[in-house]
Coordinates of C-alpha atoms and ligand atoms in Angstrom, one line a residue:
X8 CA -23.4 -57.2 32.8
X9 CA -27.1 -56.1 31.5
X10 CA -28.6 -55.8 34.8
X11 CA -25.7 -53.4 35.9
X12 CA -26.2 -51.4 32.5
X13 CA -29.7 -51.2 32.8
X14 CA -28.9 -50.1 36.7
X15 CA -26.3 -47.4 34.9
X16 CA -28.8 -46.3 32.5
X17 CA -31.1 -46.0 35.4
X18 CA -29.0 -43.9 37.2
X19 CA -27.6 -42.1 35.0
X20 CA -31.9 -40.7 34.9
X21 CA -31.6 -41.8 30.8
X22 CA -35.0 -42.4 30.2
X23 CA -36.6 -45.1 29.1
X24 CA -39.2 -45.0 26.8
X25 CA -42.4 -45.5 28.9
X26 CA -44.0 -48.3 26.3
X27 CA -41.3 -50.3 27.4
X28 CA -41.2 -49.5 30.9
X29 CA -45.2 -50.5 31.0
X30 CA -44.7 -54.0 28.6
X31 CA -42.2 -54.6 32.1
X32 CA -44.7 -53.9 34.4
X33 CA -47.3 -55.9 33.0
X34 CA -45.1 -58.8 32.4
X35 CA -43.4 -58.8 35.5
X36 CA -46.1 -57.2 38.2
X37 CA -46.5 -60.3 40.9
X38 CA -50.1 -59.8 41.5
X39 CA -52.8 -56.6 41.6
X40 CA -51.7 -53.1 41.9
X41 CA -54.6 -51.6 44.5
X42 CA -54.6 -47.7 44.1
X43 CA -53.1 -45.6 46.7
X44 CA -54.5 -42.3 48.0
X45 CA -52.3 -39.7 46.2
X46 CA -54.2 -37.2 45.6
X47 CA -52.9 -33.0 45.5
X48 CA -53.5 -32.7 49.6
X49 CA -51.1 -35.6 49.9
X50 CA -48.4 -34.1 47.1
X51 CA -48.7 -31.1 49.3
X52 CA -48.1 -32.6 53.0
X53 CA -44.8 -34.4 50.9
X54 CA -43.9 -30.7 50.0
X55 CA -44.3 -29.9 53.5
X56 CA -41.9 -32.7 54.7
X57 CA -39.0 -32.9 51.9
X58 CA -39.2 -29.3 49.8
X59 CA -40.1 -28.6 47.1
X60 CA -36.8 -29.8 45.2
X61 CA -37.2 -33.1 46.8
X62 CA -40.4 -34.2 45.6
X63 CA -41.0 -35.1 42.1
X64 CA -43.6 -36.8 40.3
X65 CA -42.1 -36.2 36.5
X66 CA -42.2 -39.1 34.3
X67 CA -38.4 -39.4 34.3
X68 CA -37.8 -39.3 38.0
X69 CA -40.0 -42.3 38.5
X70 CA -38.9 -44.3 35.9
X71 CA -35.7 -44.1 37.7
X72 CA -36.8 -45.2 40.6
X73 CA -39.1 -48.1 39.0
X74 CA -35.9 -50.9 38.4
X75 CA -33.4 -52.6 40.4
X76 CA -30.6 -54.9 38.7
X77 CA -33.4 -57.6 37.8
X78 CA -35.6 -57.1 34.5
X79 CA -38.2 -56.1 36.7
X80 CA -39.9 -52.9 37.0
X81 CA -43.0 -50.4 38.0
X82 CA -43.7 -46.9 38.5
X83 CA -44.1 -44.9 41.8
X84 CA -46.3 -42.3 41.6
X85 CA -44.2 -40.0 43.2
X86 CA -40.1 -39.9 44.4
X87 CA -38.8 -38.3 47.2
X88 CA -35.6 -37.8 48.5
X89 CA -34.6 -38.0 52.1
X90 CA -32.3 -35.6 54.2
X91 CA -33.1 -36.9 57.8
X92 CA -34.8 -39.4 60.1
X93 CA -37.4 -36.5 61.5
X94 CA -38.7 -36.3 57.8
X95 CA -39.0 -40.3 57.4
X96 CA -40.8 -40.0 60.4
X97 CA -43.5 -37.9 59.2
X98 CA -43.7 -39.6 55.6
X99 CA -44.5 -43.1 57.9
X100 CA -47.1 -41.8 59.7
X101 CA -49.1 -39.4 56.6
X102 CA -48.7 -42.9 54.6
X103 CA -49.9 -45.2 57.3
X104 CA -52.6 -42.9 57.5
X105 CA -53.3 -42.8 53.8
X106 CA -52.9 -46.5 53.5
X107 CA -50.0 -45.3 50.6
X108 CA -47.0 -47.8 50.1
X109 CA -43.5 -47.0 49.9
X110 CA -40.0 -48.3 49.0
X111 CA -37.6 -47.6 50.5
X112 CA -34.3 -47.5 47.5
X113 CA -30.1 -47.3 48.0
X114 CA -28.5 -48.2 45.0
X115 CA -31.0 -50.6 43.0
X116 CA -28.5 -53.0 42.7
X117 CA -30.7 -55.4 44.2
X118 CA -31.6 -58.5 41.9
X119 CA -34.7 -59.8 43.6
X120 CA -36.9 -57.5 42.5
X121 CA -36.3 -55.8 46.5
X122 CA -37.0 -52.5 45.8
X123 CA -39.2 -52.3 42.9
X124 CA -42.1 -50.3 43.8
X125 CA -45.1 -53.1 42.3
X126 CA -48.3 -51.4 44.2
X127 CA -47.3 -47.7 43.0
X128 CA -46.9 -45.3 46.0
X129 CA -43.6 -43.6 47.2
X130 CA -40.3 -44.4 46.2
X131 CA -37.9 -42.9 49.1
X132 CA -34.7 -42.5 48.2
X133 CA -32.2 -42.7 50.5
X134 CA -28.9 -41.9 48.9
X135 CA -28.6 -38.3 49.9
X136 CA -28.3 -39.6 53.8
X137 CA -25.1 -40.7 52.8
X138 CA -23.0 -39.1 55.8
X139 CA -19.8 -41.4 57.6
X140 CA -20.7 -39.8 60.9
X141 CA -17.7 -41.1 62.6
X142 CA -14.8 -43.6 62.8
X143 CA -14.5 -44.7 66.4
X144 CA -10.6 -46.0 66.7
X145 CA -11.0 -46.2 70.1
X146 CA -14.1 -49.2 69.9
X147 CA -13.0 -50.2 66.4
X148 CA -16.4 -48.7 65.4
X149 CA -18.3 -46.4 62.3
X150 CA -21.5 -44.5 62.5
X151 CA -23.1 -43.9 59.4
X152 CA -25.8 -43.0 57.7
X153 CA -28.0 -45.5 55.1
X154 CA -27.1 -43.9 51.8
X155 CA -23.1 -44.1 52.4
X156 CA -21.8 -46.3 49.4
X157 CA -20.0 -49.6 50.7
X158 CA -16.9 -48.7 49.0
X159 CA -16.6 -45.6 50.3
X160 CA -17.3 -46.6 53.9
X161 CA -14.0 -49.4 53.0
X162 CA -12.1 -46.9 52.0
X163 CA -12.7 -44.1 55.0
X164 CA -11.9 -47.2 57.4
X165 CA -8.8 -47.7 55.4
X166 CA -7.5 -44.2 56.3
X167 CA -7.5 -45.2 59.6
X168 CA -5.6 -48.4 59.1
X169 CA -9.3 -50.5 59.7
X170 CA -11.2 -52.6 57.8
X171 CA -15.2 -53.3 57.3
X172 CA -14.4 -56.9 55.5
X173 CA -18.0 -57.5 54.1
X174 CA -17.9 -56.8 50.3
X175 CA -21.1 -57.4 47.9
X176 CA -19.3 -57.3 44.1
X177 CA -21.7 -54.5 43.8
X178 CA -19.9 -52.6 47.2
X179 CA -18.8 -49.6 44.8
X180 CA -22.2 -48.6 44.0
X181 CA -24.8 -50.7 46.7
X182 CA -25.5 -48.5 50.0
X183 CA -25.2 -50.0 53.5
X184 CA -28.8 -49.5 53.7
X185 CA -29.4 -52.1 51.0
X186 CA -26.4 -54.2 52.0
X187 CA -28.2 -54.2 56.1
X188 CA -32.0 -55.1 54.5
X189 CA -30.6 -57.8 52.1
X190 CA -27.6 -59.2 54.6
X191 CA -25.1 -59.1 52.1
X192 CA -22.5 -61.4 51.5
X193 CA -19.5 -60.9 49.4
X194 CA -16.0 -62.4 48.6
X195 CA -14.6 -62.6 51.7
X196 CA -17.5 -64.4 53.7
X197 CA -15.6 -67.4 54.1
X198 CA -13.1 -65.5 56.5
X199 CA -15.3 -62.7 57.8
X200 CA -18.8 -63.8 57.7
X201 CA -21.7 -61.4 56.0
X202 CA -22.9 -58.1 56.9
X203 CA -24.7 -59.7 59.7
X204 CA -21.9 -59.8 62.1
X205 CA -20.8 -56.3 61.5
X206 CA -24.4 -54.5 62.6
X207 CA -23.9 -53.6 66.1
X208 CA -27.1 -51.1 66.1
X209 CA -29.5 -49.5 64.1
X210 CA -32.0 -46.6 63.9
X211 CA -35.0 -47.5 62.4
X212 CA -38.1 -45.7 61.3
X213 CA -41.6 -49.0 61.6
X214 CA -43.9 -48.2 58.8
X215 CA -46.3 -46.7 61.6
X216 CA -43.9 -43.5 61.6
X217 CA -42.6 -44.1 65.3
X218 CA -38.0 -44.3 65.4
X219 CA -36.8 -47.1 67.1
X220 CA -33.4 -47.9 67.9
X221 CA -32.4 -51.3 68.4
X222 CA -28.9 -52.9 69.9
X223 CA -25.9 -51.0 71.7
X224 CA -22.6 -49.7 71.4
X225 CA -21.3 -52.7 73.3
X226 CA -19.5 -55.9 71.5
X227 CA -21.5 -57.5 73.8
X228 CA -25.1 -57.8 74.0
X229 CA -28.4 -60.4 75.2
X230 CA -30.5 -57.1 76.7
X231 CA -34.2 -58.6 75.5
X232 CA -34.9 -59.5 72.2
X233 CA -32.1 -59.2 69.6
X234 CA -33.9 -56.6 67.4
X235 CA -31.0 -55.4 65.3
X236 CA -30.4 -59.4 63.9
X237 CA -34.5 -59.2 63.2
X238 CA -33.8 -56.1 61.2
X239 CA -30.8 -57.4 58.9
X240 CA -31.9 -59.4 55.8
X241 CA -35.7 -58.1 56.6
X242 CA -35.7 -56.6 52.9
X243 CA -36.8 -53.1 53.7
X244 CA -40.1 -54.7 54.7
X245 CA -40.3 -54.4 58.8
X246 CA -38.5 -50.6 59.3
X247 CA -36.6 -47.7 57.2
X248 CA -32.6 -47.4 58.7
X249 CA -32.1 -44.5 59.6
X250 CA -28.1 -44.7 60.9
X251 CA -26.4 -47.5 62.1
X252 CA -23.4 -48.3 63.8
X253 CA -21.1 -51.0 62.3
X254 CA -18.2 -53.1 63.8
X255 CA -14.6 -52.4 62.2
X256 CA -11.2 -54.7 62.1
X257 CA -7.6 -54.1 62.2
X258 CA -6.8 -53.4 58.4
X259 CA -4.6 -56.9 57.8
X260 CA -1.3 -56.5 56.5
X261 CA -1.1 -57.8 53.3
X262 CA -2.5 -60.1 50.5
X263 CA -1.6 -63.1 48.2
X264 CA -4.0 -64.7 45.8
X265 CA -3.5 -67.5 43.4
X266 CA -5.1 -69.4 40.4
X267 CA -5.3 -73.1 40.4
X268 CA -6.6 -74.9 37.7
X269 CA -8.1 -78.7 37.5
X270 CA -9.8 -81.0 35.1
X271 CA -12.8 -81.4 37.5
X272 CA -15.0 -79.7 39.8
X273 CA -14.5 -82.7 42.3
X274 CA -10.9 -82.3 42.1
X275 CA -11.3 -78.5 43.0
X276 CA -13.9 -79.4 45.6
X277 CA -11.6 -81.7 47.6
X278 CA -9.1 -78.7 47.5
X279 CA -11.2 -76.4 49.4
X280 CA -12.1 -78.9 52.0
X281 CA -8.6 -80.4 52.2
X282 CA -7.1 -76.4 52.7
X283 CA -9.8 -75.7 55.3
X284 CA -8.7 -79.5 57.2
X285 CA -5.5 -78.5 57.0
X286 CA -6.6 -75.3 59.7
X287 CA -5.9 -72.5 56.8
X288 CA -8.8 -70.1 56.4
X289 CA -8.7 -67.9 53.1
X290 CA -9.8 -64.9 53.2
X291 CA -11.6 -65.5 49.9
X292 CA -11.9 -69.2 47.7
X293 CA -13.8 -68.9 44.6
X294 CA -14.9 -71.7 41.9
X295 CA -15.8 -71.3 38.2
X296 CA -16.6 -74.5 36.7
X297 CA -16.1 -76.1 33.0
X298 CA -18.9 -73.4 31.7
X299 CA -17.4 -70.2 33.0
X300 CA -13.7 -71.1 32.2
X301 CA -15.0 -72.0 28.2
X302 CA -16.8 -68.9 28.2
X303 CA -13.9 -66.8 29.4
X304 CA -11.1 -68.4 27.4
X305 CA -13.7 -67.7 24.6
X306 CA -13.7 -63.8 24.8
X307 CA -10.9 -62.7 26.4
X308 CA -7.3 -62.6 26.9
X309 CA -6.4 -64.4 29.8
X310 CA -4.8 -67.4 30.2
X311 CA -7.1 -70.4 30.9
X312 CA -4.9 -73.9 30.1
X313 CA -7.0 -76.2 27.7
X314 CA -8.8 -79.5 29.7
X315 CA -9.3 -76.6 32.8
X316 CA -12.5 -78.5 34.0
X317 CA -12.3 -76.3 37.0
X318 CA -10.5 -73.1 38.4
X319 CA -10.0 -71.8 42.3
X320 CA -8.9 -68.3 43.2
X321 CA -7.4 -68.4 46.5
X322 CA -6.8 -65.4 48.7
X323 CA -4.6 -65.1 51.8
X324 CA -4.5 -62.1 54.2
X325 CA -2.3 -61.2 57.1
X326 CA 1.5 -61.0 57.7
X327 CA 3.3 -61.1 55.3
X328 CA 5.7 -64.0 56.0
X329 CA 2.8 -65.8 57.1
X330 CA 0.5 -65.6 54.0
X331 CA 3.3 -66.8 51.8
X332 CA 4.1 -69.7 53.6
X333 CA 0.5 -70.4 53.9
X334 CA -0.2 -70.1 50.3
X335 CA 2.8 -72.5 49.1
X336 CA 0.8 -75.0 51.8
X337 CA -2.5 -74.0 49.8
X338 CA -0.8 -74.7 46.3
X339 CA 0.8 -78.0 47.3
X340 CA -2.8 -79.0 48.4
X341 CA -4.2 -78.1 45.3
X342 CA -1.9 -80.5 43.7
X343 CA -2.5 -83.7 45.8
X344 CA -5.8 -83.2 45.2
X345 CA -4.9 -83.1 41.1
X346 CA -4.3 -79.5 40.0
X347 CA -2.4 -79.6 36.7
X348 CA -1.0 -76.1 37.3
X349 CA -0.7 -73.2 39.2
X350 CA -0.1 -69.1 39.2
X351 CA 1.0 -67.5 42.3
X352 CA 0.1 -63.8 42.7
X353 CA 2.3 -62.2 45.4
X354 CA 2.4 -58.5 44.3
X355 CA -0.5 -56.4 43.7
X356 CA 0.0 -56.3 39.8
X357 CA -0.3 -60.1 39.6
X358 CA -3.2 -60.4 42.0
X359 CA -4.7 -57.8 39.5
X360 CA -4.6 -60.1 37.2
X361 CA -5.9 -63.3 38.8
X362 CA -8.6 -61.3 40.0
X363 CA -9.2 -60.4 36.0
X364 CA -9.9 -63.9 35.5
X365 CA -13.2 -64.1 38.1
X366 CA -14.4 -60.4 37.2
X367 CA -14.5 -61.6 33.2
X368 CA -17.5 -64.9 34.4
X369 CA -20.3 -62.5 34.5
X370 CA -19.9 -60.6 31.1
X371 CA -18.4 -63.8 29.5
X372 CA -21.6 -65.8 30.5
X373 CA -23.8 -62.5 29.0
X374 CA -21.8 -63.3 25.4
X375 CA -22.4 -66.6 25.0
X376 CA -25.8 -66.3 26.1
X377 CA -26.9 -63.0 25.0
X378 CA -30.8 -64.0 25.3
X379 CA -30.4 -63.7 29.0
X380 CA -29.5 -66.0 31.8
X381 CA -31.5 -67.6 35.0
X382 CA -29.2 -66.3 37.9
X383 CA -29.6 -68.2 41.2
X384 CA -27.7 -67.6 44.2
X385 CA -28.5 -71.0 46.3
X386 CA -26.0 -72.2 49.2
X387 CA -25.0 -75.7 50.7
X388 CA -23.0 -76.6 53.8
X389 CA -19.4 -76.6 52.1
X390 CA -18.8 -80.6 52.6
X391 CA -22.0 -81.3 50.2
X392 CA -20.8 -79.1 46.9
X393 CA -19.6 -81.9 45.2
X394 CA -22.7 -83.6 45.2
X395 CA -24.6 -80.3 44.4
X396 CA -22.2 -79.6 40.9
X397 CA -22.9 -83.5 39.5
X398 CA -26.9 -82.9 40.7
X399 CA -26.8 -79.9 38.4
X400 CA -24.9 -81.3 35.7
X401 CA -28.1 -84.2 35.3
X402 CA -30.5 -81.7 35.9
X403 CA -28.8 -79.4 33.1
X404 CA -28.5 -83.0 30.6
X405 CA -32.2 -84.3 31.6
X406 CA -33.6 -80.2 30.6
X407 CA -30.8 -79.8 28.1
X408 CA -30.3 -76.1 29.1
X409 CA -26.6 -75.3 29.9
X410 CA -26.2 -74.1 33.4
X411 CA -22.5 -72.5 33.9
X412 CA -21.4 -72.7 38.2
X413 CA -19.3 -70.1 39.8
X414 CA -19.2 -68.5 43.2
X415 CA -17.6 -68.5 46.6
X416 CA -16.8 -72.1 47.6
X417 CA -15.6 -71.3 50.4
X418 CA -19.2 -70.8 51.7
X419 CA -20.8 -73.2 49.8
X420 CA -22.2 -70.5 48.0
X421 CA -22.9 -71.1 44.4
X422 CA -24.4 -68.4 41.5
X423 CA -25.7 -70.8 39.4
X424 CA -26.6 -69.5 36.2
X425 CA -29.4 -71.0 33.5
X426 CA -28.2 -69.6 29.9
X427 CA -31.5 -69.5 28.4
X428 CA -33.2 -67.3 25.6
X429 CA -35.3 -65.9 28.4
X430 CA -37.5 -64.5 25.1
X431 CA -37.9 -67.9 24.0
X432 CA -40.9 -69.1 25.6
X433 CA -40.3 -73.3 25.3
X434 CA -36.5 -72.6 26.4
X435 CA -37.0 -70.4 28.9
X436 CA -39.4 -72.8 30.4
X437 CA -37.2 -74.9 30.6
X438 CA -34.5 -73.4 31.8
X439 CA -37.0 -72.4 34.8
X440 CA -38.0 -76.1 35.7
X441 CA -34.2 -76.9 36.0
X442 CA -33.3 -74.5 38.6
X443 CA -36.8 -75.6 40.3
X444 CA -34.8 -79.0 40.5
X445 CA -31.4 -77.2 41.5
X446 CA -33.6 -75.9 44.0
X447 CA -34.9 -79.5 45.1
X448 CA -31.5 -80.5 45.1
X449 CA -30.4 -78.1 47.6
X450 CA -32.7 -78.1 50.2
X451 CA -32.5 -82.1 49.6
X452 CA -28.5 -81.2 50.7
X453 CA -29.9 -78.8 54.0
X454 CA -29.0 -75.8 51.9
X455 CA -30.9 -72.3 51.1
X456 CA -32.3 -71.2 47.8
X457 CA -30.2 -67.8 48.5
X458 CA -27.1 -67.5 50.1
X459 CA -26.8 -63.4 49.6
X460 CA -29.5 -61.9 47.5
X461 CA -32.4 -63.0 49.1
X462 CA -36.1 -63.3 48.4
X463 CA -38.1 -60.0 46.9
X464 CA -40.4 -61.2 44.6
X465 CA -37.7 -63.4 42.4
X466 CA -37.7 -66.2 45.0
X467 CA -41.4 -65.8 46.5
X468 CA -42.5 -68.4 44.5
X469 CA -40.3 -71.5 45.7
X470 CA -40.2 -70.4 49.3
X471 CA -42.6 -72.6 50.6
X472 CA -40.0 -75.7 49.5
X473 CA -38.0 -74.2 52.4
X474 CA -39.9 -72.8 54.7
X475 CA -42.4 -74.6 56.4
X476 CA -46.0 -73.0 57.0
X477 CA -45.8 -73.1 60.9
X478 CA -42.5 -70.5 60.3
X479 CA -44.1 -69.0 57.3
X480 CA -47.3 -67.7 59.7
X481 CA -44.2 -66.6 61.9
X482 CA -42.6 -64.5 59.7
X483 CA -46.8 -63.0 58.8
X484 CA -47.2 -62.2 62.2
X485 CA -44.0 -60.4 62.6
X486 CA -44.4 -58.2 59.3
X487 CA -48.3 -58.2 61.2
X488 CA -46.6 -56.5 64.1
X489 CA -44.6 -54.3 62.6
X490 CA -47.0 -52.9 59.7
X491 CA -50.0 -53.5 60.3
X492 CA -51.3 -52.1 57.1
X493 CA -48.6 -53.5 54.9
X494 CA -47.5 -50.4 53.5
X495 CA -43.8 -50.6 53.9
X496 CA -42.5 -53.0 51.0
X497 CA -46.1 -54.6 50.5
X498 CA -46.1 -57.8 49.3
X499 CA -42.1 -59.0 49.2
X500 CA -41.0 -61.7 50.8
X501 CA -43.9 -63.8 51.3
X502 CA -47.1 -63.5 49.4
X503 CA -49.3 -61.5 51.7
X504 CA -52.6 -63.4 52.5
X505 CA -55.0 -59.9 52.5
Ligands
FAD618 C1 -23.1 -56.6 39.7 C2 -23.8 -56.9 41.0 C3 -23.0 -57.7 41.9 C4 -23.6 -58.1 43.1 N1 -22.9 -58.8 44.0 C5 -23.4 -59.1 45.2 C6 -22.6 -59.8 46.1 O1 -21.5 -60.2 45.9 N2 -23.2 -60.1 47.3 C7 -24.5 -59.7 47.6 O2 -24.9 -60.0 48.7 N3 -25.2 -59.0 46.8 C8 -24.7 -58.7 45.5 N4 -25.5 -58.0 44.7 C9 -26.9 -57.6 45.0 C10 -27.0 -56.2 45.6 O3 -25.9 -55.4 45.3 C11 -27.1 -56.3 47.2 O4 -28.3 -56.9 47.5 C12 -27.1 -54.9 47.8 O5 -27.0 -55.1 49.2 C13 -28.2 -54.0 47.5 O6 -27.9 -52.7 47.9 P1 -28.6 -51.4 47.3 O7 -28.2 -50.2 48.0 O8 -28.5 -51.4 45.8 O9 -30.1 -51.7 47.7 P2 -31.5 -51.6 46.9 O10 -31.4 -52.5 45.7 O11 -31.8 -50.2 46.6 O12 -32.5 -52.2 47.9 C14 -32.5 -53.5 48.3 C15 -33.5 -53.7 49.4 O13 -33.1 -53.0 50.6 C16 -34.1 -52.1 51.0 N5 -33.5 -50.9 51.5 C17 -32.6 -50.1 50.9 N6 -32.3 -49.1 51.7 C18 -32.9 -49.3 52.9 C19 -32.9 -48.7 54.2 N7 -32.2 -47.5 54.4 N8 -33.7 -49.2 55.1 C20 -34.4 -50.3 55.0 N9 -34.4 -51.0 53.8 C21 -33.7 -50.5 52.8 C22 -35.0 -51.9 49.8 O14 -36.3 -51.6 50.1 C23 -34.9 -53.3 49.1 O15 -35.8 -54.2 49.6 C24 -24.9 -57.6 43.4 C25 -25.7 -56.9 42.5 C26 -25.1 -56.5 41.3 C27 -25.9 -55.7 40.3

């Protein structure tokens, strides 16, 4: 809940005092700010490009544009606002020239530090290009522009009886631009996949001011190089979008969810994998472990049975007559496998209310750890999450630092969560070395360290326990290719070696 208040408060332009704003940067910078040329010719030539209303370098303006969702922040020295892809254009090539970075910013949601702007620079913003150019029926197709805000772009395919199934828990403020750059994932992964299977083609500014475009309008594709799969996940680091085009699907029918509750994780584990055996593929299965149902039966009003060790939500789409069936299979499964009880959701006022009892983890974890928490997002093939929930629960004994587990099990994808005083020094510390270990643990399982929020700074320094150096000088030389003088997003991802 704080990063999203702090990304309200952001927002909402309230300013912060700077005193703060500069304890953040100090703490937080990842390593030297070198100081760009922006000097009154350059303020000018942005004039030039954006008007004069889209420029500013006022105090306020940039310290809206210096967070994302993570703690982490640092002024731009200026913000500007983009309208089109001509003006991009021209901002690429005057700060290529002028060796100026810039940061590219949707929402801010991110919470990898993604779009903080470290080296100073430009902060673009790109939520004014927020246009849902068109809704091809015909191809099962939209068109739209960066800025456009994920739940809007659900709802406009809605109206048209389609769907666009990837859905970040941030979708009703992150942009498509951020959700493309970061490869979101959502709730419904397990069914639909990420955002990655719904680019179809992109316009992209390179940092060297030149517009590329990259993929077709065909479903089908393997002309040269597949540029647009380079482009998602790349962090806002290798090009600007510009537009893209985006696959739809039939809007389904209808939806049934239900809670099942269990005295173990393993228990709930051998559900998921026992429902998927059994050839049923949820739309959405998510876990909260013995942490997370303690914290929520703690604060709020919903009913969590005592000895829950575990809960999974289970969501169903499709026909109707189909779904409900299904989801009597998917109950009776749960119960083999040892859930002690179960709630059925079959109209939209009941699923309202199951889904009450996964939005309340996040804010419940923030209350009974109000000194902060270590959020990681890490991800294991789905047949090794058992063993991944008891390597955690030594890891959180051995470093005594409670470490509460929910996320989409379906995926394998687990938000693992640290709740440390992060102003503590010793505890925090400690909390740190454990997820170092959850970290160990899931490459040791041939997982990822992030299954949807990716790298930014947050993750830079355990990448190299994943990726080896051979691939690591890959990745350089692409970023190499792409921007040369590492102004676009300098210094994300991997730790540049200038
Ligand atoms: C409460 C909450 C819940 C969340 N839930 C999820 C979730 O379920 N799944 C998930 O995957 N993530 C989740 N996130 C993380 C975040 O919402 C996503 O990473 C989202 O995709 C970021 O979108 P944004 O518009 O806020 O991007 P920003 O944070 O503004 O930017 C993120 C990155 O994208 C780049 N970028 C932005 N626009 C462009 C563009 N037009 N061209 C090129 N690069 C660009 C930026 O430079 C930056 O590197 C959550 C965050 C919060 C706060």
């Amino acid at each position: 809940m704080l990063p999203l208040l702090a990304l309200t408060l952001t927002r909402l332009r309230i300013g912060y005092s700077c005193t703060m704003n500069r304890r953040h940067r100090v703490k937080n910078r990842p390593r030297k700010r070198h100081v760009p040329d922006i000097g009154e010719g350059f303020r000018k030539r942005l004039v030039q490009i954006f008007g004069r209303e889209s420029v500013s370098d006022e105090m306020e303006e940039r310290i809206c544009a210096s967070y994302d969702a993570t703690k982490r922040s640092a002024l731009p020295d200026v913000v500007v606002r983009a309208r089109n892809a001509e003006q991009i254009c021209a901002l690429m090539k005057l700060c290529n020239e002028r060796l100026v970075p810039v940061y590219a910013q949707g929402a801010c949601t991110g919470l990898v530090g993604g779009a903080v702007p470290f080296a100073g620079g430009v902060a673009l913003d790109m939520t004014r290009m927020n246009r849902i150019i068109e809704i091809d029926r015909r191809n099962l197709t939209a068109t739209v522009e960066p800025g456009v805000v994920t739940g809007d772009l659900q709802k406009e395919a809605e109206k048209a009886g389609l769907f666009y199934p990837p859905d970040p828990a941030s979708h009703e403020f992150s942009t498509m631009g951020g959700n493309v750059a970061q490869g979101a994932g959502g709730l419904q992964c397990v069914k639909y996949g990420v955002t990655r299977e719904y680019v179809l083609a992109l316009d992209v500014v390179l940092p060297t001011g030149e517009l590329i475009h990259t993929g077709s309008l065909a479903i089908k594709d393997v002309t040269g190089y597949d540029l647009t799969a380079l482009m998602v996940g790349s962090e806002g680091t290798l090009g600007i979008f510009t537009r893209m085009v985006l696959r739809l699907l039939p809007l389904p029918e209808d939806l049934v969810t239900s809670l099942c509750y269990f005295r173990d994780a393993e228990a709930a584990m051998d559900a998921v994998s026992a429902i998927i055996a059994a050839k049923i593929v949820p739309r959405a299965i998510e876990f909260m472990d013995d942490e997370c149902a303690r914290s929520v039966r703690g604060g709020q009003d919903l009913h969590i049975p005592d000895h829950t060790g575990a809960v999974l939500l289970i969501e169903l789409d499709g026909k109707r007559a189909l779904i409900e069936d299904e989801m009597k299979r998917c109950v009776e499964i749960c119960r083999s496998c040892g859930a002690f009880e179960a709630f059925e959701a079959y109209s939209a006022e009941e699923r309202e209310k199951a889904w009450d009892m996964r939005r309340a983890i996040s804010p419940a974890l923030y209350k009974i750890s109000p000194g902060g928490k270590i959020n990681e997002d890490v991800c294991v093939p789905r047949s090794e999450l058992t063993k991944l929930l008891h390597g955690i629960k030594e890891i959180s004994g051995k470093h005594g630092v409670k470490i509460a587990c929910f996320g989409h099990a379906g995926d394998g994808n687990v938000h693992v969560n640290a709740l440390v005083d992060l102003s503590d020094e010793a505890e925090a510390a400690r909390g740190y070395a454990a997820v170092r270990e959850v970290f160990e643990k899931v490459i040791s399982l041939g997982g990822t360290l992030s299954g949807e929020h990716g790298v930014g700074v947050a993750k830079q320094p355990y990448l190299a326990m994943q990726i080896p150096e051979k691939e690591m000088e890959i990745m350089r030389s692409i970023k190499k290719l792409f921007d040369p003088n590492n102004i676009l997003n300098p210094n994300k991802m991997f730790p540049s070696q200038e």
